[in-house]
Structures are given as C-alpha cells and as structure tokens.
PDB file of C-alpha atoms in Angstrom:
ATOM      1  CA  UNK W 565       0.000   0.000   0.000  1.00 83.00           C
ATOM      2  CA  UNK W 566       1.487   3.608  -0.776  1.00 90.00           C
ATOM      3  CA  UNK W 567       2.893   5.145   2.107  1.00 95.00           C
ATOM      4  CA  UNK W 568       4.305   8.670   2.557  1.00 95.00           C
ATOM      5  CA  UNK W 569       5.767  11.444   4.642  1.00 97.00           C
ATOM      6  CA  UNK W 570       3.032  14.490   5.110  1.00 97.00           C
ATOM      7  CA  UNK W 571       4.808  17.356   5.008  1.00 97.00           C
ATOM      8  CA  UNK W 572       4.051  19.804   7.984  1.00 96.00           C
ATOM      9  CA  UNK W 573       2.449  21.963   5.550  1.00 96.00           C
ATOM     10  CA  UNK W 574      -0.152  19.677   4.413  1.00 97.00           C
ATOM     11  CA  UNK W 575      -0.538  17.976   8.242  1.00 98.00           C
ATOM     12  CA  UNK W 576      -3.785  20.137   9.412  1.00 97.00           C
ATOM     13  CA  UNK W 577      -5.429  18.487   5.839  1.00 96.00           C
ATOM     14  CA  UNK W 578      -4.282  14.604   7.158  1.00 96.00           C
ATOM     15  CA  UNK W 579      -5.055  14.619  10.804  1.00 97.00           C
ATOM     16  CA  UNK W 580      -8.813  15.261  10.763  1.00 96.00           C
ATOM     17  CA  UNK W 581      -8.893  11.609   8.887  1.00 95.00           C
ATOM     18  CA  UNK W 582      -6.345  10.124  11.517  1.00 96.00           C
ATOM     19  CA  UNK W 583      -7.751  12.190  14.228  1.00 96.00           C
ATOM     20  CA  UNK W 584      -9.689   9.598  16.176  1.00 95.00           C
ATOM     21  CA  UNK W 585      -7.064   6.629  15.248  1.00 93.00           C
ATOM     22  CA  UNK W 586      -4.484   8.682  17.342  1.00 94.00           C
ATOM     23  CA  UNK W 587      -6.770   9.441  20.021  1.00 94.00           C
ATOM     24  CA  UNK W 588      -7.508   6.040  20.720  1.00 91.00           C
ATOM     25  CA  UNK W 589      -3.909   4.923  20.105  1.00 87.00           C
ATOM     26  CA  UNK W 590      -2.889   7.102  23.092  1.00 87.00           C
ATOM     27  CA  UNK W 591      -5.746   6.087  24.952  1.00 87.00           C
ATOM     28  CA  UNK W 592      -5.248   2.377  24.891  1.00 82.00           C
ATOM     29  CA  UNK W 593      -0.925   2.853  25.394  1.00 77.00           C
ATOM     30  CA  UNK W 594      -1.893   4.318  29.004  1.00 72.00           C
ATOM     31  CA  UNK W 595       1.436   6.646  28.308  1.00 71.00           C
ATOM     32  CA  UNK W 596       1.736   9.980  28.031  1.00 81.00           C
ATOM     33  CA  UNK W 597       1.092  11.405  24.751  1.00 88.00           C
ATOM     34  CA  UNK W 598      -2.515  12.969  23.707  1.00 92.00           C
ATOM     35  CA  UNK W 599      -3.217  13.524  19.981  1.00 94.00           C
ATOM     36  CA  UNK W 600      -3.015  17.622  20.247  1.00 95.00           C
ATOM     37  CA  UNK W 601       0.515  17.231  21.394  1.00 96.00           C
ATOM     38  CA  UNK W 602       0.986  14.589  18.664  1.00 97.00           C
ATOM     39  CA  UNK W 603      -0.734  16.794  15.896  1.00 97.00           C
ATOM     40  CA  UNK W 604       1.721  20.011  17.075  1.00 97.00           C
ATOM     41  CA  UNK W 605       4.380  18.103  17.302  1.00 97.00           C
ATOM     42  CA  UNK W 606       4.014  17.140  13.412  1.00 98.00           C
ATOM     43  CA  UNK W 607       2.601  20.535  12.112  1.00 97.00           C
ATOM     44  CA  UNK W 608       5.252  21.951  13.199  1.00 97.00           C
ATOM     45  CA  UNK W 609       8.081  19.946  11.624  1.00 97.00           C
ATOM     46  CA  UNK W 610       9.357  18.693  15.340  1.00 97.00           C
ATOM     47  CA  UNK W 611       7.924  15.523  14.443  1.00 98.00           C
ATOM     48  CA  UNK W 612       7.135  12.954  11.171  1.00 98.00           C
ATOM     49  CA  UNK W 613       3.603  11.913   9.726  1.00 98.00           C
ATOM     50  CA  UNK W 614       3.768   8.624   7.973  1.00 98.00           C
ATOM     51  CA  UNK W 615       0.125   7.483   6.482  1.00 97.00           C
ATOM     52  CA  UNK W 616      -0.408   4.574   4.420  1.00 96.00           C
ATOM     53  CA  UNK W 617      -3.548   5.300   1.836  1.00 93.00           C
ATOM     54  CA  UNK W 618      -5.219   4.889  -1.157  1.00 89.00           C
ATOM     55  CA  UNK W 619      -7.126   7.239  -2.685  1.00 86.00           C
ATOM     56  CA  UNK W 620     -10.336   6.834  -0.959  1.00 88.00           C
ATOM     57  CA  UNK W 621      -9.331   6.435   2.982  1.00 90.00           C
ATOM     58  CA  UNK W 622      -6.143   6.437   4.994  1.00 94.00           C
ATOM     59  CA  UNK W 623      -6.051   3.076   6.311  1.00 94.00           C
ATOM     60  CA  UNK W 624      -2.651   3.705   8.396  1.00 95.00           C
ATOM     61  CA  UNK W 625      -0.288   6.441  10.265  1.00 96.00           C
ATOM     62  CA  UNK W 626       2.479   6.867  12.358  1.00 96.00           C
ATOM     63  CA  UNK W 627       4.048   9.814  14.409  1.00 97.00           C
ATOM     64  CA  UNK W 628       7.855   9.485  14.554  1.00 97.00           C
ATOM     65  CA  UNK W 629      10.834  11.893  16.122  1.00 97.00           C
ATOM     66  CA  UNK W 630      14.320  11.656  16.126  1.00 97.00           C
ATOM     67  CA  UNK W 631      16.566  11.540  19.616  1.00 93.00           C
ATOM     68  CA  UNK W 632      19.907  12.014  20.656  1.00 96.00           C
ATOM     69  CA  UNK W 633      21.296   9.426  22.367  1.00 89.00           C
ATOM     70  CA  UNK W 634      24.382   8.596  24.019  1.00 91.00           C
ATOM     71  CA  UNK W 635      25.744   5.703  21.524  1.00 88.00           C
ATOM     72  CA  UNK W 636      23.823   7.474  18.315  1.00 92.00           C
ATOM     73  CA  UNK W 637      20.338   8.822  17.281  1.00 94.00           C
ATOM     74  CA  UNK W 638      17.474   7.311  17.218  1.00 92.00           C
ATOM     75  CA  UNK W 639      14.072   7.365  15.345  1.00 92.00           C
ATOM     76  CA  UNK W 640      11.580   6.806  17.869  1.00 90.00           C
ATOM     77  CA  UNK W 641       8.089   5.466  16.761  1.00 91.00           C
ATOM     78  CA  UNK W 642       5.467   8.071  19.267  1.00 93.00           C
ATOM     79  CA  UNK W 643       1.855   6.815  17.916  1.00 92.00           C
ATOM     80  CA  UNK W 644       0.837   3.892  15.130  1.00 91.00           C
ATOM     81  CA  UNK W 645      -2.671   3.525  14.514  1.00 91.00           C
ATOM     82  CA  UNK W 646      -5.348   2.281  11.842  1.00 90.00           C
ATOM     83  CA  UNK W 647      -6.872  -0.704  10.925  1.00 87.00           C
ATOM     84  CA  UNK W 648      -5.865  -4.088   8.865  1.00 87.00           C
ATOM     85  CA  UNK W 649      -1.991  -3.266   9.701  1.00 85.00           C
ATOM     86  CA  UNK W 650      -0.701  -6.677   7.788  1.00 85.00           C
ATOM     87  CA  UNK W 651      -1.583  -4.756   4.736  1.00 91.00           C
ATOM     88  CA  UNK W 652       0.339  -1.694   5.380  1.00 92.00           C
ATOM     89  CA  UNK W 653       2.844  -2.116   8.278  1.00 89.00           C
ATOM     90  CA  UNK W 654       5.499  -3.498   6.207  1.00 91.00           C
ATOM     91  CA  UNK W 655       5.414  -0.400   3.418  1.00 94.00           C
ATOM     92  CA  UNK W 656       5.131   1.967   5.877  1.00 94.00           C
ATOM     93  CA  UNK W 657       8.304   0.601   7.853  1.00 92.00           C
ATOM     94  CA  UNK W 658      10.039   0.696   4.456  1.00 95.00           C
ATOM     95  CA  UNK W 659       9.397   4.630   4.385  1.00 96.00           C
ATOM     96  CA  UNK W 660      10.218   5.152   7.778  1.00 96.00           C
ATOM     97  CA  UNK W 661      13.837   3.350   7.858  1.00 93.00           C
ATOM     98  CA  UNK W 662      14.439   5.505   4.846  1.00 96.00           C
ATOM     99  CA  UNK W 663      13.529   8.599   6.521  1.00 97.00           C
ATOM    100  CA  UNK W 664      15.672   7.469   9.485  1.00 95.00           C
ATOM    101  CA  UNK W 665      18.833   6.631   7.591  1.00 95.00           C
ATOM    102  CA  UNK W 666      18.978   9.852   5.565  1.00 97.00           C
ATOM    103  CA  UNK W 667      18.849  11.898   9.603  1.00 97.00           C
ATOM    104  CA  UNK W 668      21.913   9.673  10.694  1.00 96.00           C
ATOM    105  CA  UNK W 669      19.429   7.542  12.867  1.00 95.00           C
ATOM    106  CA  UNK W 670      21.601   4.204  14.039  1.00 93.00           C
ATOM    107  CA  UNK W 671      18.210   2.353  15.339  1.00 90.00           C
ATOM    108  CA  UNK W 672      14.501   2.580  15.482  1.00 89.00           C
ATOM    109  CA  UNK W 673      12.758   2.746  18.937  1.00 88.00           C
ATOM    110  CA  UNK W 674       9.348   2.352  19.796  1.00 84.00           C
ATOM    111  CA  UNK W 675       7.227   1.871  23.363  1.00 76.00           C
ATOM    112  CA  UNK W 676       4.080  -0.086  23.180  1.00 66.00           C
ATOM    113  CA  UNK W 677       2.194  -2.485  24.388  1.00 62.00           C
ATOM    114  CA  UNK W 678       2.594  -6.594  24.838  1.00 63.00           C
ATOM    115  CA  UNK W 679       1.846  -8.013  21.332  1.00 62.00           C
ATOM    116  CA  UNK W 680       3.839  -5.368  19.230  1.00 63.00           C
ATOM    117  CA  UNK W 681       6.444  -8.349  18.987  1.00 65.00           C
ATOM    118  CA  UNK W 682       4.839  -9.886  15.949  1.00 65.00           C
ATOM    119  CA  UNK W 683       5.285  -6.886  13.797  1.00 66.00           C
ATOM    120  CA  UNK W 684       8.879  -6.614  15.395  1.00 69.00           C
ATOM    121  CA  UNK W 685      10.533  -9.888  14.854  1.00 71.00           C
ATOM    122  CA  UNK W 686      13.837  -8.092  14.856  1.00 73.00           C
ATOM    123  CA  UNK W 687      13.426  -6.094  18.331  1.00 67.00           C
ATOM    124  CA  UNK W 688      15.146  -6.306  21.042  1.00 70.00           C
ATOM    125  CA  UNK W 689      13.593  -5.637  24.483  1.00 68.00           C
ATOM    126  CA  UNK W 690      15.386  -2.445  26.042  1.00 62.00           C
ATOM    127  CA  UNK W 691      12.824  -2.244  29.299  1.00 61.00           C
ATOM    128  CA  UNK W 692       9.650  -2.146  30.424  1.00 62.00           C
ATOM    129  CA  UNK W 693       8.003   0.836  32.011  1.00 59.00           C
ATOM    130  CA  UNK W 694       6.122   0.373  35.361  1.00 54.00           C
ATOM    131  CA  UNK W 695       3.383   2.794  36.448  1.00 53.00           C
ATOM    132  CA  UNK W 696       2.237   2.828  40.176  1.00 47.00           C
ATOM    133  CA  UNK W 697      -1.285   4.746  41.586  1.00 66.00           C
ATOM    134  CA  UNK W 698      -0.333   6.571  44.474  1.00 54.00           C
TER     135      UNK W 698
END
C-alpha cells in the first residue's frame, strides 16, 4: 500500500482523517502522549507523519521523532494507529527506515504495548516501564 511522509504543511489536511485513530492509540498505550501534542508536534516539523492510503481512505499512520542518544540517534516510533496493519505495516516501515537513515538515525525505537512483537521480529527488548497509583 502507498505510504508517505506528510509534510508539515499539508498535516492540518491529514489529521482530521487520523484524528480519532491517534486518540484512541494514546488512549489504549496508558502513556503519556494525547493527539493535540501529537498533531503540534508534526505541524510543526518537530515531528514525522507517515500514512499509508489509497485514494479513498487512509487506512494507516504513524508519528515518529528523532533523539539524541548517548551511543547514536534514534528514530523513535510516538503513535501507530489504523486498521488491517498486515496490509500496510510493512510499506510503511520501508518509508520510515528511509527517513531514518537519511537523519543519521543508528536504530529505530518504539514503546508499546505486549503483542507489538509480531510486527517486530527483529526487536530487542530495552525495558519495560512500570506505572504505580499513588
């Protein structure tokens, strides 16, 4: 399936049609993130859109940012939603290692929850966060 970087120009124009795909995507990760910080991160430029389409529905996005770390950068996967990833996953990951190669990224990161593995096989486990209710 087609897959392609929105450019921060045309990101107000994608995100109503991804809108509730990210919303639920940060609902259902228990982090952090909420879709407006998600959608300013990207309109901005201080973050990448990847959506996989056709030409009558996005079917697939992803937010992505790159980090500085100690032993290189890194392209860190924030938000992946849509539906019937098997069909898209792989095309989109295609566009996204490109992107990260061409900043100097050294790995890809991402946080998520158990069952992530399977479209992973190549991941290695780094940690696991913990969250306690005080």
């Amino acid at each position: 399936m087609p897959c392609s970087l929105v450019p921060s120009g045309m990101v107000d124009q994608v995100w109503p049609h991804i809108a509730e795909g990210m919303a639920t995507g940060c609902r259902r990760s228990g982090g952090d993130l909420y879709p407006g910080w998600l959608w300013t991160q990207c309109r901005t430029g201080n973050a990448f859109l990847f959506i996989a389409a056709t030409d009558e529905a996005v079917e697939g996005a992803s937010v992505w940012q790159f980090e500085t770390w100690p032993n290189g950068p890194r392209f860190r996967c924030l938000m992946a939603a849509g539906e019937g990833m098997g069909v898209w996953f792989a095309d989109m990951r295609q566009k996204v290692e490109e992107t990260a190669r061409q900043g100097g990224a050294v790995a890809l990161v991402s946080d998520g929850r158990t069952g992530w593995e399977r479209h992973l096989p190549k991941a290695r486990k780094l940690r696991t966060l913990f969250e306690e209710p005080l």
